[in-house]
Coordinates of C-alpha atoms and ligand atoms in Angstrom, one line a residue:
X1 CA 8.2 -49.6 -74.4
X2 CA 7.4 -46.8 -76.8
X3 CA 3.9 -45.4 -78.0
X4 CA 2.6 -45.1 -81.7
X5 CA -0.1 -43.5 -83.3
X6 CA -3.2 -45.4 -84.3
X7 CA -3.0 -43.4 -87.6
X8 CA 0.7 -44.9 -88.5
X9 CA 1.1 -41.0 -89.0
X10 CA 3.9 -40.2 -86.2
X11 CA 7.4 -41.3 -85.0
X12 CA 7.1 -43.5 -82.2
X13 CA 7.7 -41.6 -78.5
X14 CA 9.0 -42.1 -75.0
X15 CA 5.4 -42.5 -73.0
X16 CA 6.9 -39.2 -71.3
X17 CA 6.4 -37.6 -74.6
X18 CA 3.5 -39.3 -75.4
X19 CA 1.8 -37.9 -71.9
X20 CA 3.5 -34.3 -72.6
X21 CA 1.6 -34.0 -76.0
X22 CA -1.7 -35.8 -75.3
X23 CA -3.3 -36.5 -79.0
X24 CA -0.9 -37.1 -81.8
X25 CA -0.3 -33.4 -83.5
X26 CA -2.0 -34.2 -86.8
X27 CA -4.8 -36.4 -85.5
X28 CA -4.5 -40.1 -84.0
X29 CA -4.3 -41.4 -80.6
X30 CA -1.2 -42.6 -78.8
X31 CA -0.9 -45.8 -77.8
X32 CA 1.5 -48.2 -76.4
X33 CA 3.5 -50.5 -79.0
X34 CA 3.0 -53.4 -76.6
X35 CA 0.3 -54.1 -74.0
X36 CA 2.3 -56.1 -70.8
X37 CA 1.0 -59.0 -69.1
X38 CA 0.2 -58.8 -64.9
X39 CA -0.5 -62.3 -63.9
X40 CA -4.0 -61.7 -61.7
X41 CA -2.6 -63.7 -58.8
X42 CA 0.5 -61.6 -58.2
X43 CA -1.6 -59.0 -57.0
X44 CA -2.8 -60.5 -54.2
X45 CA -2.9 -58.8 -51.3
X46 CA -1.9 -55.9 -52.6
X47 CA -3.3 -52.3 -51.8
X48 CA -4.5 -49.5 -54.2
X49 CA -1.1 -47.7 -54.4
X50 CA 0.5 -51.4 -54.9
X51 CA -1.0 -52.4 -58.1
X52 CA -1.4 -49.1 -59.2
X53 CA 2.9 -49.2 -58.8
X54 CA 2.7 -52.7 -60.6
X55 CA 0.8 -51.4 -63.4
X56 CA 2.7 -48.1 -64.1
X57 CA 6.2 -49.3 -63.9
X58 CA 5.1 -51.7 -66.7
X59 CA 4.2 -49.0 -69.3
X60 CA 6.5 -45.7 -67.7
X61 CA 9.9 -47.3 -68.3
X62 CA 11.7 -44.2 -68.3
X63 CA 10.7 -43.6 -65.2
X64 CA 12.2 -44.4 -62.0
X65 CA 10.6 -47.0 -59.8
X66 CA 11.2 -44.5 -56.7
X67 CA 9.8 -42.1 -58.5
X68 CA 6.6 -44.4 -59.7
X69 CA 6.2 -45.2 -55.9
X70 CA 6.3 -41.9 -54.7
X71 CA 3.6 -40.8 -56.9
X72 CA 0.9 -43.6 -56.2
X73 CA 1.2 -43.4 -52.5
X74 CA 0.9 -39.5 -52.6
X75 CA -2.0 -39.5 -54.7
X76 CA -4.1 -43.0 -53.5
X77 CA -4.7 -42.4 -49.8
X78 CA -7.2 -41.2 -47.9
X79 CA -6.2 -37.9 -47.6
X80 CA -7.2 -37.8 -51.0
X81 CA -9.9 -40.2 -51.5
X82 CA -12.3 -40.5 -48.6
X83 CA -12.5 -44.2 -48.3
X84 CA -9.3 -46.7 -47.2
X85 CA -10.6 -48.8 -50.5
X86 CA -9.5 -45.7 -52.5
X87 CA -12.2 -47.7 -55.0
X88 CA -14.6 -50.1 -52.7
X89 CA -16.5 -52.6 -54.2
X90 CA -20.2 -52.9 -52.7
X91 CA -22.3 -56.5 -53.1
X92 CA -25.4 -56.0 -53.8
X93 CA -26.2 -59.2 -55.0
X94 CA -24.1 -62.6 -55.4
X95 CA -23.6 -61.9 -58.5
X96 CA -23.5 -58.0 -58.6
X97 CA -21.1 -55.8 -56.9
X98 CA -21.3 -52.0 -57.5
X99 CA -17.3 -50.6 -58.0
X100 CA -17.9 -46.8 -56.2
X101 CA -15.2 -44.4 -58.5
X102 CA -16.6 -41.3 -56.7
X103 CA -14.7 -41.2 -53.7
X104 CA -12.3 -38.6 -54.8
X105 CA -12.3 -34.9 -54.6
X106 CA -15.0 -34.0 -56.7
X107 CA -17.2 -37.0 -56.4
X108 CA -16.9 -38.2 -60.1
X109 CA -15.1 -41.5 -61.5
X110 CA -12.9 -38.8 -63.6
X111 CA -10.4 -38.1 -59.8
X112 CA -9.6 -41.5 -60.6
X113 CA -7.5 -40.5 -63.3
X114 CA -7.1 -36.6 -63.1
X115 CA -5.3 -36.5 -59.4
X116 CA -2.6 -38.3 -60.7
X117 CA -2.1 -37.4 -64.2
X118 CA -1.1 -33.6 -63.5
X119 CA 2.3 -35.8 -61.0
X120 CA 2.4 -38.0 -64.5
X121 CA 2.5 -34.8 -66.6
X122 CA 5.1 -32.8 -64.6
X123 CA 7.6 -35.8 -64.2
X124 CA 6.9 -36.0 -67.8
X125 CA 8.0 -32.6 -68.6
X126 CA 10.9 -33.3 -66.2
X127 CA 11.7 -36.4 -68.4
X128 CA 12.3 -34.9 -71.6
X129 CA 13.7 -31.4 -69.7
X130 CA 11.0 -29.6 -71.2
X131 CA 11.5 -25.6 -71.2
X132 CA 7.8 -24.5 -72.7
X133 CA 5.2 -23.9 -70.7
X134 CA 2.3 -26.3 -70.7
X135 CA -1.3 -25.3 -71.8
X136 CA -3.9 -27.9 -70.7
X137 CA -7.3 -27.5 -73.2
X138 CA -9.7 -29.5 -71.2
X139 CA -13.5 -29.8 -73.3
X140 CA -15.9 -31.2 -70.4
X141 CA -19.4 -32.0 -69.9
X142 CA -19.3 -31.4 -66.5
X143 CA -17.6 -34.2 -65.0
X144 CA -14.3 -33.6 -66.4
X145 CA -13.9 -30.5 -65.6
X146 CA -13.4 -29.7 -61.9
X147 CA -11.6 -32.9 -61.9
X148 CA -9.1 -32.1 -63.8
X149 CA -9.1 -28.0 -62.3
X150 CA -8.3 -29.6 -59.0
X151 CA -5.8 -31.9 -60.2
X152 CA -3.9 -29.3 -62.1
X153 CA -3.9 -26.3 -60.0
X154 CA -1.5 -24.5 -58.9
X155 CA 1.5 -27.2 -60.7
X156 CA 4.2 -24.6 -61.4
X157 CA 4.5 -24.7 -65.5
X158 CA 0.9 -25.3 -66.4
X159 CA -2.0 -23.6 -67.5
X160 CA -5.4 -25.0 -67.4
X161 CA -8.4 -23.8 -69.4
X162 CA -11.6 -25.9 -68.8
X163 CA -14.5 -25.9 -71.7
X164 CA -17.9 -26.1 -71.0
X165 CA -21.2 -25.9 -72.4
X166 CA -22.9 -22.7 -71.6
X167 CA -25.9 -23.9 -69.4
X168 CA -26.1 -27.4 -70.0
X169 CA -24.4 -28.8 -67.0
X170 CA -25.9 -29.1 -63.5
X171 CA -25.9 -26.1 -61.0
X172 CA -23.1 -27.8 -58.8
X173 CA -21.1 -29.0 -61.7
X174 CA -20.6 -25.4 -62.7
X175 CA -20.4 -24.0 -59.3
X176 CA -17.5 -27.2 -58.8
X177 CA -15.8 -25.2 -62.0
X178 CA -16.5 -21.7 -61.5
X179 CA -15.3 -21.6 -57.6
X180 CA -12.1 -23.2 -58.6
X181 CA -9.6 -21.1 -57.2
X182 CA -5.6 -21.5 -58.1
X183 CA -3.9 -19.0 -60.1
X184 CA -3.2 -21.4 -63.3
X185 CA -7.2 -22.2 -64.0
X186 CA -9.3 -21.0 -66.7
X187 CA -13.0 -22.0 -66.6
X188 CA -14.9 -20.8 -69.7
X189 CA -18.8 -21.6 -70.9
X190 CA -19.2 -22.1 -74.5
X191 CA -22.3 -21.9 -76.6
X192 CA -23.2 -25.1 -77.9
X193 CA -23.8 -28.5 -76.4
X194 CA -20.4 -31.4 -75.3
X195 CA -20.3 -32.6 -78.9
X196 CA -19.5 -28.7 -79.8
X197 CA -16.9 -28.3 -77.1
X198 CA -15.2 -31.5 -77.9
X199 CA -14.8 -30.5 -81.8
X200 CA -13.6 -27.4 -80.9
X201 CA -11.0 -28.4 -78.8
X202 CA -10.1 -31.3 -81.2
X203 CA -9.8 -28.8 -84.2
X204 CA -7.6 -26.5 -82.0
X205 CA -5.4 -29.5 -81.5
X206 CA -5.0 -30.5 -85.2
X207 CA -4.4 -26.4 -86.1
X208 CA -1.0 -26.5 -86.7
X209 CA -0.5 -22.3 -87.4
X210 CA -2.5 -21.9 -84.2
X211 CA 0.2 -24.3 -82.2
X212 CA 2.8 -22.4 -84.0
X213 CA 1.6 -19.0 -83.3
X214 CA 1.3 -20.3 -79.2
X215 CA 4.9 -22.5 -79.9
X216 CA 6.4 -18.6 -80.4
X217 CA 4.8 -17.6 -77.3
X218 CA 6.9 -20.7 -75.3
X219 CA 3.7 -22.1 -74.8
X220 CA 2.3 -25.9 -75.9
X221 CA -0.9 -27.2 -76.3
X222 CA -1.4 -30.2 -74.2
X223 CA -5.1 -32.6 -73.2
X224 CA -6.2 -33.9 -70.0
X225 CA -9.3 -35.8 -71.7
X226 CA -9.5 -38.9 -72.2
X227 CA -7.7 -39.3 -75.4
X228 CA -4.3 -38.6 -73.0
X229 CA -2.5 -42.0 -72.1
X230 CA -2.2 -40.7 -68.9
X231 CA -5.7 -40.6 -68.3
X232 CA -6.1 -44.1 -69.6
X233 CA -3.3 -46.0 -67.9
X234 CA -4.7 -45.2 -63.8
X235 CA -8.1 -46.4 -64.7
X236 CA -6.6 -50.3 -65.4
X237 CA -5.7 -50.2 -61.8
X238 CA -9.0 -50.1 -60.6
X239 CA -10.4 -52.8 -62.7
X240 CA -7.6 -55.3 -60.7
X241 CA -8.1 -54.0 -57.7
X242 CA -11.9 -54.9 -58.0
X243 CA -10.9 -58.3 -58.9
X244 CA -8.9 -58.2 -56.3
X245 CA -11.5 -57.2 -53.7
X246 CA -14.1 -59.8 -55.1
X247 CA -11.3 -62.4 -54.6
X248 CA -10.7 -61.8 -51.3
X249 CA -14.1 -61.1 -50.6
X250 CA -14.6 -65.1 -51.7
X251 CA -17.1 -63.8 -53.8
X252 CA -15.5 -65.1 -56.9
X253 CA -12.1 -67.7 -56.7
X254 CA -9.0 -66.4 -58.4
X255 CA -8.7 -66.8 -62.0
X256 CA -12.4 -66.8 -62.6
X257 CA -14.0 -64.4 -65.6
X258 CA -16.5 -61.5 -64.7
X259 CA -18.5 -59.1 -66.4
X260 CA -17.9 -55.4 -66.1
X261 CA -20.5 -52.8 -67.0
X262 CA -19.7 -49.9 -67.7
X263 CA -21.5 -46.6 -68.5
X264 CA -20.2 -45.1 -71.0
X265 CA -20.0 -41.8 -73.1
X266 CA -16.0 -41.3 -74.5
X267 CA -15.4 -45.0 -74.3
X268 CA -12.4 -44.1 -72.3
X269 CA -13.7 -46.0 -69.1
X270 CA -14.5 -49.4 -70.5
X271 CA -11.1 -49.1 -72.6
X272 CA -9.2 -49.6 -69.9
X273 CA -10.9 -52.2 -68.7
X274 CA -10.8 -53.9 -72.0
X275 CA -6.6 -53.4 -71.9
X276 CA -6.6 -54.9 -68.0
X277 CA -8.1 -57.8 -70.0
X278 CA -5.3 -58.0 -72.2
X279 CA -2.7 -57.7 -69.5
X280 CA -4.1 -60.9 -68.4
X281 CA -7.7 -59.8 -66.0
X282 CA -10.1 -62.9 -66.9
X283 CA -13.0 -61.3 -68.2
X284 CA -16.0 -62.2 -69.9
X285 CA -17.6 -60.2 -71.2
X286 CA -17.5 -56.1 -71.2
X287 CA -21.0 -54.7 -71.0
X288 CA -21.2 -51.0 -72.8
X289 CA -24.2 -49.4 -71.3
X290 CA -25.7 -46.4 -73.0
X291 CA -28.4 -43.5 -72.5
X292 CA -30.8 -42.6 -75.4
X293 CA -27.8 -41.3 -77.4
X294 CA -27.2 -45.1 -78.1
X295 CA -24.8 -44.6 -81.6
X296 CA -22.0 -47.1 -79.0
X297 CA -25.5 -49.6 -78.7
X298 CA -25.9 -49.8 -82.2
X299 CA -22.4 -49.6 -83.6
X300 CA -22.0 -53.0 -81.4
X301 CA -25.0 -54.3 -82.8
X302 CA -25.1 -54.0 -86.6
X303 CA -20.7 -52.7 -87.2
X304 CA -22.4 -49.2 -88.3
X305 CA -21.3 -46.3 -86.6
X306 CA -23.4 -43.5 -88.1
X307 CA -23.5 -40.1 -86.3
X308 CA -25.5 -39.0 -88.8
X309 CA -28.7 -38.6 -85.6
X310 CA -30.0 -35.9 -83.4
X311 CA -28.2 -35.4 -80.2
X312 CA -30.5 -35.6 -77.3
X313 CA -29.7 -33.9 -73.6
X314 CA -30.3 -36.5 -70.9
X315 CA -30.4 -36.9 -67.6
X316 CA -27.0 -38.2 -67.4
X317 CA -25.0 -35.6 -69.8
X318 CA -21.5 -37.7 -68.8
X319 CA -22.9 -40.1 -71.7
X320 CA -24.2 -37.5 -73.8
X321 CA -21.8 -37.9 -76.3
X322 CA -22.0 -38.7 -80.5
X323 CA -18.0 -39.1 -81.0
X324 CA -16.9 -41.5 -78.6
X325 CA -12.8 -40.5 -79.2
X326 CA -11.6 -43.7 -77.5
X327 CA -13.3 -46.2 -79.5
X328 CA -10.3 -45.4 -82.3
X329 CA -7.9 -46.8 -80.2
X330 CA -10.5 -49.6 -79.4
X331 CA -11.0 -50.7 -83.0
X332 CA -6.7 -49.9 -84.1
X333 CA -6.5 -52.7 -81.0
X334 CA -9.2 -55.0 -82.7
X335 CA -8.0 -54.7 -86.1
X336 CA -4.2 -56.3 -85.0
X337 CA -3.3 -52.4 -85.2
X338 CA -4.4 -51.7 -88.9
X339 CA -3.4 -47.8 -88.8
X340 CA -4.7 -47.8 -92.7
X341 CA -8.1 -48.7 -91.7
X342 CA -8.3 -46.4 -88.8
X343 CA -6.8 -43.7 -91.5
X344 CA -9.8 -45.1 -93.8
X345 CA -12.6 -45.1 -91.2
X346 CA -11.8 -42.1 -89.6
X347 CA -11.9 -40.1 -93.4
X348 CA -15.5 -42.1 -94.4
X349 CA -16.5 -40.3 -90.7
X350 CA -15.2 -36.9 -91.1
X351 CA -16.9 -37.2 -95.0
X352 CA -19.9 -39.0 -94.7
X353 CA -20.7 -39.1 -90.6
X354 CA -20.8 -42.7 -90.8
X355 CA -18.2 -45.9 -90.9
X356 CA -19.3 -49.5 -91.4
X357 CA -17.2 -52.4 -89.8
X358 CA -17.2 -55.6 -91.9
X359 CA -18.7 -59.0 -91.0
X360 CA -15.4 -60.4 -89.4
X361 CA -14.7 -57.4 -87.2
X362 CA -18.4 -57.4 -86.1
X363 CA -18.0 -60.8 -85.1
X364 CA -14.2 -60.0 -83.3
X365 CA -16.0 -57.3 -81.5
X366 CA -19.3 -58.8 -80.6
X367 CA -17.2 -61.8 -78.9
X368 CA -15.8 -59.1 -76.0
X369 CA -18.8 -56.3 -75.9
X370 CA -22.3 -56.3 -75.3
X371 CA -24.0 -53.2 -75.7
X372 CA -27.5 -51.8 -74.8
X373 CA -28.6 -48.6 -73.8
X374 CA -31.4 -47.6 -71.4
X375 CA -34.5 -45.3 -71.8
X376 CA -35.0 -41.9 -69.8
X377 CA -37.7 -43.9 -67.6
X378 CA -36.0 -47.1 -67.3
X379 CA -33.6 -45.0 -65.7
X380 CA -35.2 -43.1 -63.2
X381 CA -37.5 -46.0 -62.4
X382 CA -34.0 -48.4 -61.7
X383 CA -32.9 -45.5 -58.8
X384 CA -36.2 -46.1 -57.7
X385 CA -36.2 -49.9 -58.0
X386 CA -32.1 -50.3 -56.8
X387 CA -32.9 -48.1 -53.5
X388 CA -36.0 -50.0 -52.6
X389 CA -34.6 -53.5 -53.0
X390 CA -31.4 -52.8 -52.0
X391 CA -31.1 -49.3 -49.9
X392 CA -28.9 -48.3 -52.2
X393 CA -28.4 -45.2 -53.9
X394 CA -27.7 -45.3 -57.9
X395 CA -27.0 -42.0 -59.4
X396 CA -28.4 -41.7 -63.1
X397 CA -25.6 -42.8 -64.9
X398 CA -24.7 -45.7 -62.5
X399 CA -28.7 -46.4 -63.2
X400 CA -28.3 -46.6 -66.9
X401 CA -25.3 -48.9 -65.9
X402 CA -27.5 -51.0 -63.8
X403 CA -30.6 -51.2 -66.3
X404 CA -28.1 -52.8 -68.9
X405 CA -26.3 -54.9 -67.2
X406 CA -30.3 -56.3 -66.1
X407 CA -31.1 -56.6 -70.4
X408 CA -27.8 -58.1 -70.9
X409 CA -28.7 -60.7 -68.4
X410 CA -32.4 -61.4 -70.3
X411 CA -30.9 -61.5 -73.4
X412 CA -28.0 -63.8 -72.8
X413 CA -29.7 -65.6 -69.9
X414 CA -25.7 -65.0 -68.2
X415 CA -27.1 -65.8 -64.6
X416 CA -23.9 -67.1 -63.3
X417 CA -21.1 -64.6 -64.2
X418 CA -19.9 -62.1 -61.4
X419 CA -20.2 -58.8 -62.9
X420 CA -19.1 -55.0 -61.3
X421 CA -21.3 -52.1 -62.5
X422 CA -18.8 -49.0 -62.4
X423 CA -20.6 -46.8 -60.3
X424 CA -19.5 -43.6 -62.4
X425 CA -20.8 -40.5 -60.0
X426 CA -22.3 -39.8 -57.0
X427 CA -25.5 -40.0 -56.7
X428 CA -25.7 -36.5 -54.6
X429 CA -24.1 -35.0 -58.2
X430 CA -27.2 -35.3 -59.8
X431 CA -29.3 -34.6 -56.9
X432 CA -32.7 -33.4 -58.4
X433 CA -33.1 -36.5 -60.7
X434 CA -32.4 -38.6 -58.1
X435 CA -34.5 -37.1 -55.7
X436 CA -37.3 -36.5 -58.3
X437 CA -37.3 -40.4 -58.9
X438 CA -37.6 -41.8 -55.6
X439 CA -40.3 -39.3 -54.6
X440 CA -41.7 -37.9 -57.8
X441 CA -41.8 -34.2 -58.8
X442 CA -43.4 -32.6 -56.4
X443 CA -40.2 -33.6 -54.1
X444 CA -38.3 -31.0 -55.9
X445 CA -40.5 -28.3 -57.4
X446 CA -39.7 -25.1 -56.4
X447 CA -36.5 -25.9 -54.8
X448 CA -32.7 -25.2 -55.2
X449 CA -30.3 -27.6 -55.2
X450 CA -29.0 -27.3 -52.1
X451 CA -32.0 -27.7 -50.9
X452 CA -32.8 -30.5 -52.6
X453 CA -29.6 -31.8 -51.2
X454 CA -30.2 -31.6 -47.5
X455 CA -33.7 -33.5 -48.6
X456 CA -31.9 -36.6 -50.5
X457 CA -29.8 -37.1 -47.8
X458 CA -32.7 -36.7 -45.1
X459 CA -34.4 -39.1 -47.2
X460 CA -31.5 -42.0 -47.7
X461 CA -30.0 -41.4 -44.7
X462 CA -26.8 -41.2 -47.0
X463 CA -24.1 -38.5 -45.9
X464 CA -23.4 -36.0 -48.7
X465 CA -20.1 -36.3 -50.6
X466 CA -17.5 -33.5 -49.1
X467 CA -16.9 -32.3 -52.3
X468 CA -20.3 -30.8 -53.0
X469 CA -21.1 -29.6 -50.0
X470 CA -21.2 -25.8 -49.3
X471 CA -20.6 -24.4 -53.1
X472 CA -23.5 -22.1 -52.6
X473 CA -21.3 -20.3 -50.0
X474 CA -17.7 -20.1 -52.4
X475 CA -17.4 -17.5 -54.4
X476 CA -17.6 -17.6 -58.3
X477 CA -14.1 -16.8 -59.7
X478 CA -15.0 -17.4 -63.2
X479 CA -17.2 -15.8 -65.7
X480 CA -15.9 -15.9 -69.3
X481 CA -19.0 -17.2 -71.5
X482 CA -18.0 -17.2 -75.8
X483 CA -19.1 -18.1 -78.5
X484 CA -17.9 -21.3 -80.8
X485 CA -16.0 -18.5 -83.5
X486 CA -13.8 -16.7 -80.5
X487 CA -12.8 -19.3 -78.4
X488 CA -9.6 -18.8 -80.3
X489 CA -9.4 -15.0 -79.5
X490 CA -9.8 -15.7 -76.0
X491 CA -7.2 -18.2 -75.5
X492 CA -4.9 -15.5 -77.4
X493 CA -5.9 -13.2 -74.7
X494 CA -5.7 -16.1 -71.3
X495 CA -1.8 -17.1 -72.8
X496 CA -1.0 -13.3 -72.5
X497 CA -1.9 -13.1 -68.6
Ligands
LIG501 C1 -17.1 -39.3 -67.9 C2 -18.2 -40.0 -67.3 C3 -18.8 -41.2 -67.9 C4 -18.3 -41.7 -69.3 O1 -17.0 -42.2 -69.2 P1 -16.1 -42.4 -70.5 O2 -14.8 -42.8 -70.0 O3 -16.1 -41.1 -71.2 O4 -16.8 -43.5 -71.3 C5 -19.8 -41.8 -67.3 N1 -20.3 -41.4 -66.1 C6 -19.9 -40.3 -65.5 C7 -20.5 -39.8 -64.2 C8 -18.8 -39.6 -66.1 O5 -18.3 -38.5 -65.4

């Protein structure tokens, strides 16, 4: 199996190269030439680490299977991840179970992913006997980040340098960033909100002089967001293993379809559960769940993806997001690979902030997604709602999750299928909303976060994720705040340390 660039625009690579160099050099996303089938009943009984080694061997061919095996059952125990599930699945209802991603390090679905890609990236490097140093450009909205710092610290032969924007992610997720320690991490705030940070990064990627100029210095550019195959291919495990857990659970019989919602912002997430469908995971339908920066709601409803809209902050900035990078490989996948289209669609966006799918591919797309989006309100009131019915805690974007997969069950009157809501984050992560909805405003005026913390858990009688606890007492080791313009200047100055 080799990988290709949805913009026809590259040779085809080894998925070692293809993880090396992240995004294609001059724009495009890899992606493998064939997608493998895994028949859903060989899997069962299986752990974590055994269908992750399943899945893996079937798109890392140049790698060895002792090698493959090593890696999962390194990364996917509970050393690692605080629960033997790795991912559990929680019933809340017959027909809904929550999947909890946030069991790893830093309490976001994104460990999922990032604890194993820096193993996939070094073997990589390995692979091809690569003599450059590596420099990882992470942009994050918060999430992101410390995930990927914790995955990729202190891995002899790369660098990490984590983007964010300058006061627009929670207390915790900065102090998560800013206490990383490790000598190989960068953590910078940039002015600007996500959309700004991810642009940025993306145009440093397709800045050819500026590779050169680093290229002289023995150093390459390399991504750790989600248009990296290597963050794709880990999140199709858990989408079988959650099938997997429903099945044996009795909840649903092998080979029946379900629903999975998913709350989305890069389209990364819900991708891979839309290639575990292709390798052969009986799904339904895939439910794409929004916040009020709904451009994924309405592309699914009317084929018109038009960025050409204000960008509104939220109280899940994970989803905050206008340029969903993932959905090209989505649509290159929909379109029976059409790398002219993608070429076409991808100009019209650049030029005119918009793209308009035809009637056909509307159709072709509306068959596997549903998408809806919630409201500010109808999110805080679902925590609200999902821990009095249930005594369980949603955190906000599991809630916008949870509030779409309830519209998509109105409108379609689906009462029958089993669906799992990807429960995205913690819900101690975004502590103050959560808090603020179950007991109003006064619950957390005045207060800190850690404060606010100790009351939550008080209050739900839920412990608080290891990860976040005690970042008031670390020190800050990073500082560096720039503007958009010098980001460039200041990546000259980290590659000479
Ligand atoms: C990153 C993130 C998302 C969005 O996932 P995508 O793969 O970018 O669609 C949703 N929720 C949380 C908590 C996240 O960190």
């Amino acid at each position: 199996m080799l990988y290709q660039s949805t913009r026809g625009n590259y040779h085809q690579v080894s998925a070692a190269e293809a993880i090396k160099t992240g995004m294609v050099p001059a724009g495009g996303l890899f992606v493998p030439s064939e997608i493998p089938d895994l028949d859903i009943q060989s899997i069962q009984g299986l752990s974590y680490a055994d269908i992750a080694y399943q899945i893996f061997v079937k798109y890392l061919p140049e790698f060895s299977t002792e090698e493959v095996r090593e890696m999962v059952s390194q990364v996917y125990t509970e050393t690692v991840f605080s629960h033997p599930d790795i991912a559990p699945v929680v019933r809340l209802t017959d027909k809904l179970s929550v999947l909890e991603l946030w069991h790893g390090p830093t309490a976001a679905f994104k460990d999922m992913a990032l604890q194993i890609l820096p193993h996939l990236m070094s073997l990589s490097l390995k692979k091809i006997q690569y003599d450059k140093e590596i420099l990882i450009l992470v942009a994050t909205s918060g999430d992101t980040g410390k995930a990927a710092l914790e995955g990729f610290k202190n891995i002899p032969g790369i660098r990490i340098v984590c983007l964010y924007p300058y006061q627009k992610v929670s207390k915790i997720q900065e102090l998560q960033m800013t206490t990383t320690d490790g000598q190989n991490t960068f953590v910078i705030a940039m002015k600007g909100n996500f959309d700004d940070c991810q642009a940025k990064v993306k145009e440093i990627f397709s800045d050819v002089s500026f590779q050169q100029e680093l290229l002289s210095q023995n150093i390459e550019l390399s991504s750790a967001n989600s248009i990296n195959w290597g963050r794709l291919l880990p999140q199709i495990v858990y989408y079988y293993h959650a099938y997997a857990q429903l099945a044996e659970k009795k909840q649903i019989n092998w080979g029946d379809k379900i629903n999975i919602t998913v709350p989305t912002g890069n389209f990364g997430n819900i991708l891979a559960a839309w290639y575990a469908g292709r390798m052969g995971l009986p799904i339904n339908k895939l439910i794409c769940a929004s916040n009020i920066n709904n451009i994924l709601t309405d592309f699914i409803n009317t084929g018109k993806y038009d960025k050409h809209r204000e960008f509104i902050e939220t109280t899940s900035p994970s989803m905050d997001i206008l340029v969903s990078s993932n959905l090209e490989r989505f649509i290159y996948e929909m379109t029976g690979r059409d790398d002219h289209f993608i070429n076409e669609i991808m100009t019209q966006l650049q030029e005119a902030d918009f793209f308009q799918l035809d009637s056909k591919n509307l159709e072709k797309m509306q068959e596997e997604l549903y998408g809806d989006y919630a409201t500010e309100e109808e999110t805080l009131q679902m925590i609200k709602d999902c821990f009095e019915q249930h005594r369980y805690l949603l955190d906000t974007h599991t809630a916008v999750g949870m509030k779409v997969y309830e519209k998509y069950v109105s409108m379609s009157k689906d009462t029958e299928t089993v669906t799992i809501l990807d429960a995205t984050a913690n819900p101690y992560k975004f502590n103050t909303t959560v808090l603020e909805a179950l007991k109003g405003s006064d619950a957390v005026a005045g207060k800190n976060e850690f404060e606010i913390l100790q009351d939550l858990s008080q209050y739900s009688g839920m412990a608080i994720h290891p990860g976040l606890k005690d970042l008031d007492q670390k020190e800050v080791k990073h500082t560096m705040v720039t503007e958009t313009d010098q980001l460039k200047d200041l990546i000259r100055k980290i590659v000479k340390k």
